[in-house]
């Protein structure tokens, strides 16, 4: 049994409060990173939960607190669709945040899913290596300042789905994966890259997530059934932001 350090769990009354707490953390982490390293690197989660956070960050209350010219946005994962497709994680982030702030185009490092999953993964890994190695010649894993993650009801996160080969990937930074249950390909950061992050923030809301939250956080270690359990940052901080509804079964 891997002795897991108890992750920090913060329970917020509702989705809006969760988004606000996450926005405050984003701004604080951005200030710290920009102050110490001159830049802030963040990998965005897809799905619906983070949309409220992105929309809040785009509001003047938060947008005016960040020097967006120092922020570099990356995708944590992407669907195998073009960037204007309704399912595109990039499209959601662009509409909710990226199109509303003054972030320079070169600072938005999009996964070019329209190339097809394998080429997109290969190209994105090159982009990451060029970016992170240009700052530190000896880097063997990129260390994002912040990686945002969501949790699927099957225990997946990013596009790390149960019983997929990508869960065993130890060398590549980005992988293409065929997700049987969805009948589609995805492109995703791999487990070693996520675990190399300086900060991981989980964004989980809704009563439909209560069972999986309890299973992942309180249940037995079954990381291949529950890929979220593979997320154990080597040196970084990890915090679970849950709304009341998603946390309701934690102490059952
Ligand atoms: C994606 C996400 C995925 C998401 C979970 C939770 O591409 O869909 O990266 O891992 O975070 O499926 O999604 P919700 O936040 O919409 O419940």
Coordinates of C-alpha atoms and ligand atoms in Angstrom, one line a residue:
X1 CA 0.0 0.0 0.0
X2 CA 1.6 3.3 -1.0
X3 CA 1.5 5.5 2.1
X4 CA -0.2 8.6 0.6
X5 CA 0.3 11.9 2.3
X6 CA -3.1 13.3 3.1
X7 CA -3.9 15.8 0.4
X8 CA -5.3 19.2 1.4
X9 CA -9.1 19.1 0.9
X10 CA -11.0 22.4 0.9
X11 CA -14.8 22.3 0.8
X12 CA -16.6 25.3 -0.6
X13 CA -20.4 25.9 -0.3
X14 CA -21.1 25.8 -4.0
X15 CA -19.6 26.0 -7.5
X16 CA -19.4 29.8 -7.5
X17 CA -17.4 29.7 -4.2
X18 CA -15.2 27.0 -5.6
X19 CA -14.4 29.0 -8.7
X20 CA -13.7 32.1 -6.5
X21 CA -11.3 30.1 -4.3
X22 CA -9.6 28.7 -7.3
X23 CA -9.2 32.1 -8.9
X24 CA -7.6 33.5 -5.7
X25 CA -5.1 30.6 -5.7
X26 CA -4.4 31.1 -9.4
X27 CA -3.6 34.8 -8.8
X28 CA -1.4 34.0 -5.8
X29 CA 0.5 31.3 -7.6
X30 CA 1.0 33.5 -10.6
X31 CA 2.4 36.3 -8.5
X32 CA 4.8 33.9 -6.7
X33 CA 6.0 32.3 -10.0
X34 CA 6.4 35.7 -11.8
X35 CA 8.3 37.2 -8.9
X36 CA 10.7 34.3 -8.6
X37 CA 11.0 33.0 -12.2
X38 CA 9.6 35.8 -14.3
X39 CA 6.9 33.6 -15.7
X40 CA 3.9 31.5 -14.7
X41 CA 3.2 28.2 -16.6
X42 CA -0.3 26.7 -16.2
X43 CA -1.9 23.7 -17.8
X44 CA -5.6 24.1 -18.1
X45 CA -8.1 21.4 -17.5
X46 CA -11.0 20.7 -19.9
X47 CA -14.5 19.7 -19.1
X48 CA -17.2 21.9 -17.7
X49 CA -16.2 22.6 -14.0
X50 CA -13.2 24.9 -14.8
X51 CA -15.3 27.1 -17.1
X52 CA -16.6 29.1 -14.1
X53 CA -13.0 29.6 -12.9
X54 CA -11.9 30.8 -16.4
X55 CA -14.8 33.2 -16.7
X56 CA -14.0 34.6 -13.2
X57 CA -10.4 35.1 -14.1
X58 CA -11.5 37.1 -17.2
X59 CA -13.5 39.5 -15.0
X60 CA -11.7 42.8 -14.1
X61 CA -11.7 41.8 -10.4
X62 CA -9.1 39.1 -11.2
X63 CA -7.9 39.9 -14.7
X64 CA -6.4 43.2 -13.5
X65 CA -4.3 41.4 -10.8
X66 CA -2.2 39.4 -13.3
X67 CA 0.5 40.4 -15.8
X68 CA -0.8 38.1 -18.5
X69 CA 2.3 38.9 -20.7
X70 CA 4.2 36.7 -18.1
X71 CA 1.7 33.8 -18.2
X72 CA 2.0 30.8 -20.4
X73 CA -1.1 28.7 -21.0
X74 CA -0.9 25.0 -21.9
X75 CA -3.5 22.3 -22.4
X76 CA -3.6 19.4 -19.9
X77 CA -5.4 17.4 -22.5
X78 CA -7.5 17.7 -25.6
X79 CA -10.1 15.9 -27.6
X80 CA -9.2 14.8 -31.1
X81 CA -11.2 17.6 -32.7
X82 CA -10.3 21.0 -34.4
X83 CA -10.0 24.1 -32.1
X84 CA -13.4 25.4 -33.1
X85 CA -15.3 22.2 -32.4
X86 CA -17.8 22.4 -29.6
X87 CA -16.0 19.6 -27.7
X88 CA -12.6 21.3 -27.9
X89 CA -11.1 22.1 -24.5
X90 CA -9.1 24.9 -26.2
X91 CA -12.3 26.4 -27.6
X92 CA -13.9 26.5 -24.1
X93 CA -10.8 28.1 -22.6
X94 CA -10.6 30.6 -25.4
X95 CA -14.2 31.6 -25.1
X96 CA -14.2 31.8 -21.3
X97 CA -10.8 33.4 -20.8
X98 CA -8.1 33.6 -23.4
X99 CA -10.0 35.8 -25.8
X100 CA -10.8 38.2 -22.9
X101 CA -7.4 38.9 -21.5
X102 CA -4.2 40.5 -23.0
X103 CA -2.2 37.3 -23.2
X104 CA 0.2 37.4 -26.2
X105 CA -0.6 34.7 -28.8
X106 CA 2.8 33.0 -28.4
X107 CA 2.0 32.5 -24.8
X108 CA -0.9 30.2 -25.6
X109 CA 0.5 26.8 -26.3
X110 CA -2.4 24.9 -27.9
X111 CA -2.5 21.2 -28.6
X112 CA -2.9 21.0 -32.4
X113 CA -5.4 18.2 -32.2
X114 CA -6.5 18.8 -35.8
X115 CA -3.2 17.1 -36.9
X116 CA -4.6 13.8 -35.7
X117 CA -3.8 12.3 -32.2
X118 CA -0.3 10.9 -32.8
X119 CA 1.1 13.9 -34.7
X120 CA -0.6 16.3 -32.3
X121 CA 1.0 14.5 -29.3
X122 CA 4.4 14.3 -31.0
X123 CA 4.3 18.0 -31.9
X124 CA 3.1 19.1 -28.5
X125 CA 5.9 17.2 -26.8
X126 CA 8.4 19.0 -29.0
X127 CA 6.7 22.3 -28.1
X128 CA 7.0 21.5 -24.4
X129 CA 10.6 20.4 -24.6
X130 CA 11.6 23.5 -26.6
X131 CA 9.8 25.7 -24.1
X132 CA 11.0 24.1 -20.8
X133 CA 14.4 23.1 -22.0
X134 CA 15.1 26.6 -23.4
X135 CA 14.8 27.8 -19.8
X136 CA 16.8 24.9 -18.2
X137 CA 19.1 22.8 -20.3
X138 CA 19.1 19.8 -18.0
X139 CA 15.3 19.4 -17.5
X140 CA 14.1 15.8 -17.8
X141 CA 10.5 16.7 -16.9
X142 CA 8.7 20.0 -17.3
X143 CA 7.6 21.4 -14.0
X144 CA 4.5 23.4 -14.5
X145 CA 3.8 26.1 -11.9
X146 CA 0.2 25.0 -11.8
X147 CA -1.8 22.1 -13.3
X148 CA -5.6 22.2 -13.0
X149 CA -7.4 18.9 -13.0
X150 CA -11.0 17.7 -13.1
X151 CA -12.3 14.3 -12.0
X152 CA -14.6 12.1 -14.1
X153 CA -17.2 9.9 -12.5
X154 CA -15.1 6.9 -13.6
X155 CA -12.0 8.3 -11.8
X156 CA -10.3 9.6 -14.9
X157 CA -8.4 12.9 -15.0
X158 CA -7.0 14.8 -17.9
X159 CA -7.4 12.1 -20.6
X160 CA -5.9 9.4 -18.3
X161 CA -8.8 6.9 -18.4
X162 CA -9.0 3.6 -16.6
X163 CA -7.1 0.6 -18.0
X164 CA -5.4 2.6 -20.8
X165 CA -1.8 2.1 -21.7
X166 CA -1.0 5.7 -21.1
X167 CA -1.2 5.1 -17.4
X168 CA 2.1 3.1 -17.6
X169 CA 3.9 5.7 -19.7
X170 CA 7.1 6.8 -18.0
X171 CA 9.1 8.4 -20.8
X172 CA 6.9 10.5 -23.0
X173 CA 5.6 13.8 -21.8
X174 CA 2.5 13.8 -24.1
X175 CA 0.6 10.8 -25.4
X176 CA -2.2 10.0 -27.8
X177 CA -4.7 7.5 -26.4
X178 CA -7.7 5.7 -27.8
X179 CA -10.5 5.7 -25.2
X180 CA -12.6 2.6 -25.9
X181 CA -15.6 3.7 -23.9
X182 CA -15.8 7.0 -25.7
X183 CA -14.9 5.5 -29.1
X184 CA -12.5 8.4 -29.7
X185 CA -8.9 9.5 -29.3
X186 CA -7.5 12.0 -26.9
X187 CA -4.2 13.7 -26.4
X188 CA -2.9 14.1 -22.8
X189 CA -0.1 15.1 -20.5
X190 CA 1.3 11.9 -19.0
X191 CA 1.4 10.9 -15.3
X192 CA 5.1 11.8 -14.8
X193 CA 4.6 15.3 -16.2
X194 CA 1.5 16.0 -14.0
X195 CA 3.4 14.6 -10.9
X196 CA 6.3 16.9 -11.6
X197 CA 4.1 20.0 -11.2
X198 CA 4.9 22.5 -8.5
X199 CA 1.1 22.9 -7.7
X200 CA -1.8 20.7 -8.6
X201 CA -5.4 22.0 -8.0
X202 CA -8.3 19.7 -8.4
X203 CA -11.6 21.3 -9.3
X204 CA -14.5 18.9 -8.5
X205 CA -18.2 19.9 -8.1
X206 CA -21.6 18.4 -8.1
X207 CA -23.5 15.6 -6.4
X208 CA -22.7 13.2 -9.3
X209 CA -19.0 13.3 -8.2
X210 CA -19.6 12.4 -4.5
X211 CA -19.2 8.7 -4.9
X212 CA -16.0 8.9 -7.0
X213 CA -14.5 11.5 -4.7
X214 CA -15.0 9.2 -1.7
X215 CA -13.7 6.2 -3.7
X216 CA -10.6 8.0 -4.9
X217 CA -9.7 9.8 -1.6
X218 CA -10.8 7.3 1.0
X219 CA -10.9 3.9 -0.9
X220 CA -8.3 1.3 -1.6
X221 CA -5.4 2.2 -3.9
X222 CA -6.5 1.0 -7.4
X223 CA -4.8 3.5 -9.7
X224 CA -5.4 1.5 -12.9
X225 CA -9.1 1.5 -12.1
X226 CA -9.0 5.0 -10.7
X227 CA -6.3 7.0 -12.6
X228 CA -6.8 10.0 -10.4
X229 CA -4.9 8.0 -7.7
X230 CA -1.9 8.0 -10.0
X231 CA -1.6 11.8 -9.3
X232 CA 0.9 12.0 -6.5
X233 CA 3.1 15.1 -7.0
X234 CA 6.8 14.2 -6.4
X235 CA 7.6 17.6 -4.7
X236 CA 4.7 19.8 -5.5
X237 CA 1.6 20.8 -3.5
X238 CA -1.8 19.3 -4.2
X239 CA -5.1 20.6 -3.1
X240 CA -8.6 19.3 -3.7
X241 CA -11.2 22.0 -4.1
X242 CA -14.6 20.4 -3.7
X243 CA -18.1 21.9 -3.5
X244 CA -20.3 20.7 -0.6
X245 CA -22.3 18.4 -3.0
X246 CA -19.2 16.6 -4.2
X247 CA -17.8 16.2 -0.7
X248 CA -21.0 14.9 0.9
X249 CA -19.8 11.2 1.1
X250 CA -16.2 11.9 2.2
X251 CA -16.9 11.0 5.8
X252 CA -19.5 8.3 5.4
Ligands
LIG1 C1 -11.7 16.6 -20.4 C2 -11.1 16.9 -19.0 C3 -11.5 15.8 -18.1 C4 -12.4 16.5 -17.1 C5 -13.3 15.5 -16.4 C6 -14.3 16.2 -15.4 O1 -11.1 16.8 -21.4 O2 -12.9 16.3 -20.3 O3 -9.8 17.1 -19.1 O4 -10.5 15.1 -17.4 O5 -11.6 17.2 -16.2 O6 -14.0 14.7 -17.3 O7 -15.1 17.0 -16.3 P1 -16.2 18.0 -15.6 O8 -15.4 19.0 -14.9 O9 -16.9 18.5 -16.8 O10 -17.1 17.1 -14.7

